[in-house]
PDB file of C-alpha atoms in Angstrom:
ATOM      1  CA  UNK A1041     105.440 -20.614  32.854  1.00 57.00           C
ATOM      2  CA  UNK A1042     102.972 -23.302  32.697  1.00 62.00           C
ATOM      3  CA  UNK A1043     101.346 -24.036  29.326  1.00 67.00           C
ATOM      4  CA  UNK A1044      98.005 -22.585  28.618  1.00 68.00           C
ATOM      5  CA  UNK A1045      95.162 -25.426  28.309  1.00 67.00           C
ATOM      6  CA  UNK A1046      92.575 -24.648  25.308  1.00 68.00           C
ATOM      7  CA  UNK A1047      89.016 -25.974  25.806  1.00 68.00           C
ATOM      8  CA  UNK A1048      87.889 -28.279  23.140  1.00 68.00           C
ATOM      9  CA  UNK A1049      85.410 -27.507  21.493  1.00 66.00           C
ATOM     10  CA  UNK A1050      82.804 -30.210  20.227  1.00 64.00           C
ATOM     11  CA  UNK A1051      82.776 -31.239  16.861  1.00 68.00           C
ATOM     12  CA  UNK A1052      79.470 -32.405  16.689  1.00 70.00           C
ATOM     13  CA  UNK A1053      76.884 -31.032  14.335  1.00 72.00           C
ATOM     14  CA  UNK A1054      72.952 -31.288  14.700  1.00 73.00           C
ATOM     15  CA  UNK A1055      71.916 -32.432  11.628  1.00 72.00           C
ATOM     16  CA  UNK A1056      67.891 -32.288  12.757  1.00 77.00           C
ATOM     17  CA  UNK A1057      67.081 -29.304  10.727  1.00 81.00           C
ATOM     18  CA  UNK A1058      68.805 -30.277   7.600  1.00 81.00           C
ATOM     19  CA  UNK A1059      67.506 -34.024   7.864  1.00 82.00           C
ATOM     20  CA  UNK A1060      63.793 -32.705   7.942  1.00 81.00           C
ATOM     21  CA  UNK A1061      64.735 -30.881   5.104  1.00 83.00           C
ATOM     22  CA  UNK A1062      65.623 -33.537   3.101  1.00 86.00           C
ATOM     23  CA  UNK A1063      62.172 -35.853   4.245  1.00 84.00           C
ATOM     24  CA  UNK A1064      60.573 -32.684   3.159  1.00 84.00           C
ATOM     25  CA  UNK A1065      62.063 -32.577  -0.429  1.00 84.00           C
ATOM     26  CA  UNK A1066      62.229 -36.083  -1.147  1.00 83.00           C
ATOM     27  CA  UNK A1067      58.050 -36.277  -0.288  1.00 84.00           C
ATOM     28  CA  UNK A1068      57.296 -33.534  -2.196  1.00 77.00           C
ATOM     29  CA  UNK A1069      58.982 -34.989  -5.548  1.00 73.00           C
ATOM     30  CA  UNK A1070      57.252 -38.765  -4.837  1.00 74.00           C
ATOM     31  CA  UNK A1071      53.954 -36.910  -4.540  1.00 73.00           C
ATOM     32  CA  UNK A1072      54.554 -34.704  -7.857  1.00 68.00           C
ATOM     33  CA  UNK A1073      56.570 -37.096 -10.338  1.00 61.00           C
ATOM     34  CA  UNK A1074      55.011 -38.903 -12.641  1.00 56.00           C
ATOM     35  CA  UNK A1075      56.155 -42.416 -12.945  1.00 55.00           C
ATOM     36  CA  UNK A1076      57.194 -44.338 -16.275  1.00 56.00           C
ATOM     37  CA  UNK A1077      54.851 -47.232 -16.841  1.00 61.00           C
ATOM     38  CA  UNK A1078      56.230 -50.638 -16.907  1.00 68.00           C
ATOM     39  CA  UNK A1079      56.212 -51.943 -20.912  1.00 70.00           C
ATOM     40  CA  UNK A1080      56.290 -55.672 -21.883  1.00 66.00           C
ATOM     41  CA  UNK A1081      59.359 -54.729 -24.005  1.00 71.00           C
ATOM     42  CA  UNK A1082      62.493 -52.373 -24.067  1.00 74.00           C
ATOM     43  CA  UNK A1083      62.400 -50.337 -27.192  1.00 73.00           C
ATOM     44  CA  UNK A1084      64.971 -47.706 -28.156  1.00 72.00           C
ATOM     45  CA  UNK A1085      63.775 -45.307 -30.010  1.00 76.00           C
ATOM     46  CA  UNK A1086      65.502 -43.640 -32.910  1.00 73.00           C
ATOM     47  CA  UNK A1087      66.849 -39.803 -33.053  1.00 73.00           C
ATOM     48  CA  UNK A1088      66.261 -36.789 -33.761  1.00 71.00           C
ATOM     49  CA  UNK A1089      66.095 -33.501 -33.976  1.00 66.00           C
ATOM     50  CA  UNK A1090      62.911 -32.536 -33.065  1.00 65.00           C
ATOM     51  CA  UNK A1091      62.243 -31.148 -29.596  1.00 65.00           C
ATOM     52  CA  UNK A1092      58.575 -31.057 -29.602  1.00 65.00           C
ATOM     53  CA  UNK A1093      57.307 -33.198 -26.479  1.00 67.00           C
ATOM     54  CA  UNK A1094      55.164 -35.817 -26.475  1.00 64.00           C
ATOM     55  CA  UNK A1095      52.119 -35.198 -24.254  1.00 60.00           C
ATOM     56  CA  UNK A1096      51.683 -37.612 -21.359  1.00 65.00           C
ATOM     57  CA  UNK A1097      48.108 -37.223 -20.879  1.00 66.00           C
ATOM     58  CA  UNK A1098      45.361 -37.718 -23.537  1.00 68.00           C
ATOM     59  CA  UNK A1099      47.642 -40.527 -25.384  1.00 79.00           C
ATOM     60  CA  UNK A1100      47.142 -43.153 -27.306  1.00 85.00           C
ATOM     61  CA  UNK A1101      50.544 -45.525 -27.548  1.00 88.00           C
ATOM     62  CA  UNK A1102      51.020 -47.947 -30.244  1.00 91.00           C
ATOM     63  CA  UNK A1103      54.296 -50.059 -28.948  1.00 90.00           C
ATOM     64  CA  UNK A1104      56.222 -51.791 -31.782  1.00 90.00           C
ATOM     65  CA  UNK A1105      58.357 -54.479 -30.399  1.00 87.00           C
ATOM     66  CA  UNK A1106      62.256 -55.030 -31.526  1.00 83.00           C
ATOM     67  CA  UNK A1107      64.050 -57.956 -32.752  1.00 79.00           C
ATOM     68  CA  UNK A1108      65.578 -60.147 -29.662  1.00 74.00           C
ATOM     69  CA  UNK A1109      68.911 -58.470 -28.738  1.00 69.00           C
ATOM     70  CA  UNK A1110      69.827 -60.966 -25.760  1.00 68.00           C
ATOM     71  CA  UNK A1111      71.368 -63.673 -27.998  1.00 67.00           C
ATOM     72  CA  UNK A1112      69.049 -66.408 -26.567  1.00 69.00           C
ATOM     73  CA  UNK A1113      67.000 -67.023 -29.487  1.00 71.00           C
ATOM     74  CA  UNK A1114      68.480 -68.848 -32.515  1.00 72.00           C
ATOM     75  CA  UNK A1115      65.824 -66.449 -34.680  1.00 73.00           C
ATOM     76  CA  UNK A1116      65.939 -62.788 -33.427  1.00 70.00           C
ATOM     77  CA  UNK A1117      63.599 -61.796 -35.530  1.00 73.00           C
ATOM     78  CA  UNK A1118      60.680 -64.024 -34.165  1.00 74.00           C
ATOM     79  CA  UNK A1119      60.553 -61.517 -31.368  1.00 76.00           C
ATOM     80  CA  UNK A1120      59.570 -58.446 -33.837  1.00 81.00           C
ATOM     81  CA  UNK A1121      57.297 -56.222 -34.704  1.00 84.00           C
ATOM     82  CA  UNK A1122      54.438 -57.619 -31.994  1.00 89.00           C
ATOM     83  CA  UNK A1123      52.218 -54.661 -31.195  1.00 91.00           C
ATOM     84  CA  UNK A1124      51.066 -53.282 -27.768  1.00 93.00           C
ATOM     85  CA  UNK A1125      48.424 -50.315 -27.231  1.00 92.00           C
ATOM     86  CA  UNK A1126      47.768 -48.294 -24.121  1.00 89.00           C
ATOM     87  CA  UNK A1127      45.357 -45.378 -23.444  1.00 85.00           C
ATOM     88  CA  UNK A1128      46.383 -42.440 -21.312  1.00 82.00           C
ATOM     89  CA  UNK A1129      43.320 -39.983 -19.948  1.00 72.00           C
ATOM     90  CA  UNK A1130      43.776 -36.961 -18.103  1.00 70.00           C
ATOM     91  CA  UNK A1131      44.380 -37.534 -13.745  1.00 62.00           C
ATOM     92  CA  UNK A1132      43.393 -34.276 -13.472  1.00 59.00           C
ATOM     93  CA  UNK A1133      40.236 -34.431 -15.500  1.00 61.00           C
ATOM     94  CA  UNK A1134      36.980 -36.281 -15.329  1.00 61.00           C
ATOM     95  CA  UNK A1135      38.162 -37.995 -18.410  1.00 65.00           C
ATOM     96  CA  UNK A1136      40.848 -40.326 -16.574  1.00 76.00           C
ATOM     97  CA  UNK A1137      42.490 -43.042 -17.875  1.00 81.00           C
ATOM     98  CA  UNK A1138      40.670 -45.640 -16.380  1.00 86.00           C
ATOM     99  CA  UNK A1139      37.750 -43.895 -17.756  1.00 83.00           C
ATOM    100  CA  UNK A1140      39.046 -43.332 -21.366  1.00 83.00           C
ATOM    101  CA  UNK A1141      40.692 -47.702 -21.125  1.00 89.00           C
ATOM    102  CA  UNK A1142      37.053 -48.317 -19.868  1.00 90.00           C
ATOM    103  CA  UNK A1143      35.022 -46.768 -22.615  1.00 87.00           C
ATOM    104  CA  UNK A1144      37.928 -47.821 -25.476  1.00 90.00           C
ATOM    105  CA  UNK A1145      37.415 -51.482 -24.307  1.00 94.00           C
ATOM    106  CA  UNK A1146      33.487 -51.876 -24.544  1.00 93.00           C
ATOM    107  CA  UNK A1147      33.712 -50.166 -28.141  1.00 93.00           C
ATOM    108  CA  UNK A1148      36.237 -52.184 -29.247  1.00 95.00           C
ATOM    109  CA  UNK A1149      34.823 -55.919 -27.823  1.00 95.00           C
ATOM    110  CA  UNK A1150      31.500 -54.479 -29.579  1.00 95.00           C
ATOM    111  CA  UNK A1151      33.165 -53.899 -32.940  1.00 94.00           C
ATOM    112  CA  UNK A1152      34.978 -57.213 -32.357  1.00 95.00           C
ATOM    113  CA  UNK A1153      31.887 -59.628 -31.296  1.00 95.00           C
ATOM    114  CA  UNK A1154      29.802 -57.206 -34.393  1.00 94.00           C
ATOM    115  CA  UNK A1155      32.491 -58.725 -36.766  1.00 92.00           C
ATOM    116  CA  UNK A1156      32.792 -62.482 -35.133  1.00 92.00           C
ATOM    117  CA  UNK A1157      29.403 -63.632 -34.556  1.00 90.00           C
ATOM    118  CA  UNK A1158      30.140 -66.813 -34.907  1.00 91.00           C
ATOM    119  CA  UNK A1159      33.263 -66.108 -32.048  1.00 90.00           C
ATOM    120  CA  UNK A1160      31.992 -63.757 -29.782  1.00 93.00           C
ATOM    121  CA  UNK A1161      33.981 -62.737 -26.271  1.00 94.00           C
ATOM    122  CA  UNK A1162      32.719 -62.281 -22.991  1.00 93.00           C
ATOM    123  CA  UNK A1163      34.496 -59.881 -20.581  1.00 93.00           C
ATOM    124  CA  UNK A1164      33.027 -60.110 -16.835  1.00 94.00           C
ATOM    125  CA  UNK A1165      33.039 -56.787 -14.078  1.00 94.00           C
ATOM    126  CA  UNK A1166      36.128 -58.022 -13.114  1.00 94.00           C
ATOM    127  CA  UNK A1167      38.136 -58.830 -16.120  1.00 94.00           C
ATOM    128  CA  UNK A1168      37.160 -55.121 -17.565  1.00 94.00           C
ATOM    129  CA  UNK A1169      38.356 -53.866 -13.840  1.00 93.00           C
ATOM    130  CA  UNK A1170      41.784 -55.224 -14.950  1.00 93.00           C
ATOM    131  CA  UNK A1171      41.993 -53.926 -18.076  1.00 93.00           C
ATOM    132  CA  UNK A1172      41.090 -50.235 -16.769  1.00 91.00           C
ATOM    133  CA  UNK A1173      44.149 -50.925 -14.276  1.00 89.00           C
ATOM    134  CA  UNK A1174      46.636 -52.062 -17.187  1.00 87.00           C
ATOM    135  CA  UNK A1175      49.212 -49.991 -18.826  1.00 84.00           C
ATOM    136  CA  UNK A1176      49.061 -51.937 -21.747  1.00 88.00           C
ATOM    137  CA  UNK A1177      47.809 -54.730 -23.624  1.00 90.00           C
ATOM    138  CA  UNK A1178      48.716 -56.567 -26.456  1.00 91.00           C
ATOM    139  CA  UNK A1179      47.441 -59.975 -27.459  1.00 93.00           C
ATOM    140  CA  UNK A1180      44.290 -60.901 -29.579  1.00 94.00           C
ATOM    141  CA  UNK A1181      40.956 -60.681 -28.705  1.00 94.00           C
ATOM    142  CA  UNK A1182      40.441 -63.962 -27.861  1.00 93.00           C
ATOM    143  CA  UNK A1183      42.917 -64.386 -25.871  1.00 94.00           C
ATOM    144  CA  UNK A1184      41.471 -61.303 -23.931  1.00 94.00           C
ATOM    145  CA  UNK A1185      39.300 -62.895 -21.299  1.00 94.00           C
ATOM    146  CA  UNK A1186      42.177 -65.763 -20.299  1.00 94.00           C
ATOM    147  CA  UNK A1187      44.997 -63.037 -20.248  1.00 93.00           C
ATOM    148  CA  UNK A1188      42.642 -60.740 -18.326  1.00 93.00           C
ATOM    149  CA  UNK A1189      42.052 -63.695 -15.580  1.00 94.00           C
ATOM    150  CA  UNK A1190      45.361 -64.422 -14.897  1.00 92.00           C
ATOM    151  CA  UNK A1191      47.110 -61.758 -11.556  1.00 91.00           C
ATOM    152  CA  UNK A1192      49.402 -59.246 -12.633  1.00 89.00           C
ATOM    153  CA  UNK A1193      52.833 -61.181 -12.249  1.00 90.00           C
ATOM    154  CA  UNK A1194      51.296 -64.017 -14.635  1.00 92.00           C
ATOM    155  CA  UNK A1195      50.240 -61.111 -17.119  1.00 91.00           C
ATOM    156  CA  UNK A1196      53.190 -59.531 -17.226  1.00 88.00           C
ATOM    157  CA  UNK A1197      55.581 -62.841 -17.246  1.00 90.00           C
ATOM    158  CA  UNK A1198      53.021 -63.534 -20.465  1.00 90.00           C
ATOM    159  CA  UNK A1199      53.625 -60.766 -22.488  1.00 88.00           C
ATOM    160  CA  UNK A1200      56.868 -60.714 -21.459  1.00 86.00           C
ATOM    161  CA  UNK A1201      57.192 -63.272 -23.499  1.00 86.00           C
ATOM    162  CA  UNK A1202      57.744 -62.058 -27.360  1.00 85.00           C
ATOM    163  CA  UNK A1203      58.622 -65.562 -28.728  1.00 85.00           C
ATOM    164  CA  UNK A1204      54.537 -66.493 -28.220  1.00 87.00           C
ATOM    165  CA  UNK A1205      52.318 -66.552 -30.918  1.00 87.00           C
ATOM    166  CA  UNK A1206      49.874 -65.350 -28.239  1.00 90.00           C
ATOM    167  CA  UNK A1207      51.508 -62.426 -27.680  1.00 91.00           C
ATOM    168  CA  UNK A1208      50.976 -59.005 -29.744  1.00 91.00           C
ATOM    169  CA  UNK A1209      48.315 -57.794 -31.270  1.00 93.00           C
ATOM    170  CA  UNK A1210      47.486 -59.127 -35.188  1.00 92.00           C
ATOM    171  CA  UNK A1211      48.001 -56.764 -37.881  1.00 92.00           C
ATOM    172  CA  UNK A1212      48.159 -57.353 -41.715  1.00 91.00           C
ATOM    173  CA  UNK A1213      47.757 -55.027 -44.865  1.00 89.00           C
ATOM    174  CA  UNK A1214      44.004 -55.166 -44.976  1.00 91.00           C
ATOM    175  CA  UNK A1215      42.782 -51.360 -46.359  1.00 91.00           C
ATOM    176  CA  UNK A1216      39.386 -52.289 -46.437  1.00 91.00           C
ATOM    177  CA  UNK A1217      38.046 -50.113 -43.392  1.00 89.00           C
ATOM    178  CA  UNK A1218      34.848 -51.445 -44.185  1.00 87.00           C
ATOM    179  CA  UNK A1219      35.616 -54.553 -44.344  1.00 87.00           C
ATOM    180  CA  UNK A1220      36.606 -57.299 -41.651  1.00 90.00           C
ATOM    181  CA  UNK A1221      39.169 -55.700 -39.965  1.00 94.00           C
ATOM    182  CA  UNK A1222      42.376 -56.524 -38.232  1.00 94.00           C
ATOM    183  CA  UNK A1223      42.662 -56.685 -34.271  1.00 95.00           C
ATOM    184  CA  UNK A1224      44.496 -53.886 -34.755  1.00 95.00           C
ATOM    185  CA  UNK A1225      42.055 -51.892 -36.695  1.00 95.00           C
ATOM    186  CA  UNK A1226      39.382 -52.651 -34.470  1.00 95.00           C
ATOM    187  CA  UNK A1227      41.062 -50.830 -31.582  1.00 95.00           C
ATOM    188  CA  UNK A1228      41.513 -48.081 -34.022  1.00 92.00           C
ATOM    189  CA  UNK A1229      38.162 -47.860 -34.599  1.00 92.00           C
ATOM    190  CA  UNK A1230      37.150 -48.429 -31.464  1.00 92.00           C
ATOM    191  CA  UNK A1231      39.134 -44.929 -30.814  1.00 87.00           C
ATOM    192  CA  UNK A1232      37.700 -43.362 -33.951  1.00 86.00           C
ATOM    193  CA  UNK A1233      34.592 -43.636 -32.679  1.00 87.00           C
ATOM    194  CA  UNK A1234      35.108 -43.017 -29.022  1.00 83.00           C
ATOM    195  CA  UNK A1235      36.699 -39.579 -29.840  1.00 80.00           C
ATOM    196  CA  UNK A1236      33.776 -38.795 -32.049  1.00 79.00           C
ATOM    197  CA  UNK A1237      31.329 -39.639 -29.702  1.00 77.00           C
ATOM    198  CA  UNK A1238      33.561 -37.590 -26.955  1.00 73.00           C
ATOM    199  CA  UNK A1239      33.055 -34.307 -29.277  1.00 71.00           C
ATOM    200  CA  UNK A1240      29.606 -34.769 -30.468  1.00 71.00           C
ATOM    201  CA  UNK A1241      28.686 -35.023 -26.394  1.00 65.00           C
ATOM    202  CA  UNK A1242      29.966 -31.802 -25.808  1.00 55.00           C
ATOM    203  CA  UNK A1243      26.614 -30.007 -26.035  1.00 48.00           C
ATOM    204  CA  UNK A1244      24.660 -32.255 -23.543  1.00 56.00           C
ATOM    205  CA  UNK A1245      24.237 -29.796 -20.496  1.00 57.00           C
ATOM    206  CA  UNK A1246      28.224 -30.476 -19.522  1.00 57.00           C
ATOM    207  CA  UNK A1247      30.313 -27.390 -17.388  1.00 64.00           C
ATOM    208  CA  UNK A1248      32.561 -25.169 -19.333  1.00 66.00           C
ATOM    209  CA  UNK A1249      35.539 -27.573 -17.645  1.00 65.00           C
ATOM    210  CA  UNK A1250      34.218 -30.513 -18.825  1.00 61.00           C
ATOM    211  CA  UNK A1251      33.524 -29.305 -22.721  1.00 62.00           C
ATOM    212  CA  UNK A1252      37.231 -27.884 -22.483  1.00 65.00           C
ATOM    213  CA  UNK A1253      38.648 -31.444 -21.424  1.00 64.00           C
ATOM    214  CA  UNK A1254      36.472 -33.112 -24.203  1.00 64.00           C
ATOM    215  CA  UNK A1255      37.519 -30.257 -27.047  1.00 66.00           C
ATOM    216  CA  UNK A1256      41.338 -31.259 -25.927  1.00 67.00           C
ATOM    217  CA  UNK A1257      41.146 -34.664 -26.166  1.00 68.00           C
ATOM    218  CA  UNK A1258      39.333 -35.161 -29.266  1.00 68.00           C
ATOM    219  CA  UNK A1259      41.447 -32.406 -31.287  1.00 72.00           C
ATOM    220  CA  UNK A1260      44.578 -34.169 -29.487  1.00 68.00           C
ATOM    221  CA  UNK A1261      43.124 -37.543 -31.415  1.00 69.00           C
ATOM    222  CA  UNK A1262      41.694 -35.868 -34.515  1.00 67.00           C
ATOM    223  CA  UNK A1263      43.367 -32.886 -35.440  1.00 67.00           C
ATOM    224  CA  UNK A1264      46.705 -32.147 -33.889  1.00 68.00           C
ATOM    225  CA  UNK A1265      48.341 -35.610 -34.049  1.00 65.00           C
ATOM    226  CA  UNK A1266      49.430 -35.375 -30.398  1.00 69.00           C
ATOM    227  CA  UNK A1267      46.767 -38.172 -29.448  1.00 80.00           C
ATOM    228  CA  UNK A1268      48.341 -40.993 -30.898  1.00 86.00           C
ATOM    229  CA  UNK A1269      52.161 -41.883 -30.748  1.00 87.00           C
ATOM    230  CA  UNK A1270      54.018 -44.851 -32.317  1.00 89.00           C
ATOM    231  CA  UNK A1271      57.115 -46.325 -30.423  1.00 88.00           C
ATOM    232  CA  UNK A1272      59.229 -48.138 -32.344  1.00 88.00           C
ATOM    233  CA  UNK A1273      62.905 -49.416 -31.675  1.00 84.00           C
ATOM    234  CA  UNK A1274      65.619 -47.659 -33.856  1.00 83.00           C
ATOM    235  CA  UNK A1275      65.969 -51.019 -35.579  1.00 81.00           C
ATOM    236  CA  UNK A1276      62.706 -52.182 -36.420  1.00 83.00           C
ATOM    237  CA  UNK A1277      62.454 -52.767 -40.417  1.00 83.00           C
ATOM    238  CA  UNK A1278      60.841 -49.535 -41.778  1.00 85.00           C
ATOM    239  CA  UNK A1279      58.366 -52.027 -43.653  1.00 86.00           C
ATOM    240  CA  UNK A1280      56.766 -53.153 -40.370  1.00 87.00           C
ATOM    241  CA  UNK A1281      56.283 -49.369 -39.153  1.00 88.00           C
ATOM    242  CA  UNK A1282      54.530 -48.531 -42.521  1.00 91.00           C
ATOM    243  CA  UNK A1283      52.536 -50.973 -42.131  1.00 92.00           C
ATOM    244  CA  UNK A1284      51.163 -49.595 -38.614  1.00 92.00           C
ATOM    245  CA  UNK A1285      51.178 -46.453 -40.671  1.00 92.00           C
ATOM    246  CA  UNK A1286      48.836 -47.904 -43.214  1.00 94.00           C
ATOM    247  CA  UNK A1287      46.115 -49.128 -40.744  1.00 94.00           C
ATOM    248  CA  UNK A1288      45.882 -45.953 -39.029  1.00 91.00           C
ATOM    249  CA  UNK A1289      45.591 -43.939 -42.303  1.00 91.00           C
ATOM    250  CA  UNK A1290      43.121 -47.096 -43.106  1.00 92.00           C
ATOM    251  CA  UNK A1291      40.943 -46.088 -39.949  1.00 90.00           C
ATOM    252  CA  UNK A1292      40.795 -42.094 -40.744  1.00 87.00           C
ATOM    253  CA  UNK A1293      43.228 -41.652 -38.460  1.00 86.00           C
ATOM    254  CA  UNK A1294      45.724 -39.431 -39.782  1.00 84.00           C
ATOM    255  CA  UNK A1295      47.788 -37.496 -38.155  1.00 83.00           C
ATOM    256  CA  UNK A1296      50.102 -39.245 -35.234  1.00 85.00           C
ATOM    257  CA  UNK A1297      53.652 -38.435 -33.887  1.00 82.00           C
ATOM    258  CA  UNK A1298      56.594 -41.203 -33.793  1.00 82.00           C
ATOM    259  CA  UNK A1299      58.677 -41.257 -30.806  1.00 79.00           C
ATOM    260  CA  UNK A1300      62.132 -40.537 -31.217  1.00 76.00           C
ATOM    261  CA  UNK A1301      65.405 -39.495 -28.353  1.00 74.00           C
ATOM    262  CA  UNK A1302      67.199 -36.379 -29.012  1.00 61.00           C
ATOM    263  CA  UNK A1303      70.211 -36.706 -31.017  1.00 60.00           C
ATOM    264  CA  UNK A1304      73.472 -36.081 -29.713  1.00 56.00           C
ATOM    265  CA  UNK A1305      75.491 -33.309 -31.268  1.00 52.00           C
ATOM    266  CA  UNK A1306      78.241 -35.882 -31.784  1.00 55.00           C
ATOM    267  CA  UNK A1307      75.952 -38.494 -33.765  1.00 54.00           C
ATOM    268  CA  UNK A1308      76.000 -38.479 -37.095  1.00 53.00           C
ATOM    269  CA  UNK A1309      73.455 -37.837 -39.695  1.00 53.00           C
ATOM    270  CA  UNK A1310      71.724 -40.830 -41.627  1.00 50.00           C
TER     271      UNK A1310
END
């Protein structure tokens, strides 16, 4: 009896369906994450317990830098505790961030050229146009119009660099706040103010959307403590994180969150 011959059957599988699938996903998570912001420096912040978020819009961040942990420089600590600030609006709001970097920047260069007469900076259309487009900025004042000149590569290759005395913004242990103030302080101000001037606005023939936007992010500055957030590495010298401490509680400004990672149920408690 001759042997019975089975008809392949094709192995092939059309794929179209699931591959449109897959464009499908993968477009709709681009379009809805939100993407981490490049900083001049890694920082590892320390643990916790806490679990309360930190909000990503209506932000102030005060970065403070680590000591070198690459092994390059013969003094690690040359590399620490250089401070970086960036403002964070709403996208969703009239009150975005280049809005909210805009209107921080012209209070603060006016407190700053109010204070330095005799030093006053100029910041042209485009330099301020850069600035709104930064994450983050950290240098002196007058080193603001050269670093704000330079392309993006240059400026980040420059405050890449943590072993510059350029690079960072000053700070000391003034607690005169109406005295001259720190670099520092003057941004602080400069937000003092601006969030003041935000709530006191409120009543000038704005929507119901727009008063709610302007109630959040002032009591997000003022009241709540969720406006401003220091980031500090897990190794940076409590006495340079008190000081940033001290000028904000200099300023008025006293309530603000500190970063921190959830700790692992296997790390131990310090």
């Amino acid at each position: 009896m001759g042997k019975v011959k089975i008809k392949r059957k094709s192995t092939l599988i059309d794929m179209t369906a699931m591959s449109d699938v897959t464009v499908l996903l993968l477009t709709f998570f681009m379009l809805t994450s939100t993407f981490l912001q490049k900083e001049p420096t890694i920082v590892y912040t320390p643990s916790s317990v806490s679990e309360e978020k930190v909000p990503m819009n209506n932000l102030v961040t005060v970065l403070v830098s680590s000591a070198d942990k690459s092994g390059k420089l013969e003094d690690p600590s040359v590399a620490e505790g250089k401070l970086f600030i960036s403002f964070t609006g709403d996208a969703d709001s009239t009150l975005s961030s280049e809005k909210i970097r805009g209107m921080m920047l012209d209070e603060a260069v006016s407190i700053y050229n109010e204070q330095h007469k005799n030093n006053r900076i100029t910041l042209t259309e485009p330099m301020k146009a850069e600035f709104r487009s930064s994450n983050m900025i950290g240098v002196p004042f007058a080193e603001l119009p050269e670093v704000l000149s330079m392309s993006v590569t240059e400026r980040d290759k420059f405050m890449g660099d943590m072993t510059n005395p350029k690079v960072g913004i000053p700070i000391d242990g003034n607690k005169n706040r109406d005295g001259r103030l720190n670099d520092f302080q003057v941004w602080l101000k400069a937000i003092y103010n601006v969030a003041q001037r935000i709530n006191n606005e409120q009543a000038e023939g704005l929507s119901a959307e727009e008063r709610s936007q302007l109630s959040n992010l002032y009591t997000a500055l003022m009241r709540k403590g969720q406006g401003i957030a220091i980031k500090a590495d897990k190794d940076t010298p409590f006495t340079t994180v008190q000081m940033v401490f001290d000028n904000l509680q200099t300023m008025k400004l006293n309530k603000f969150s500190l970063m921190t990672a959830l700790k692992s149920e296997n790390e131990p408690t310090q």
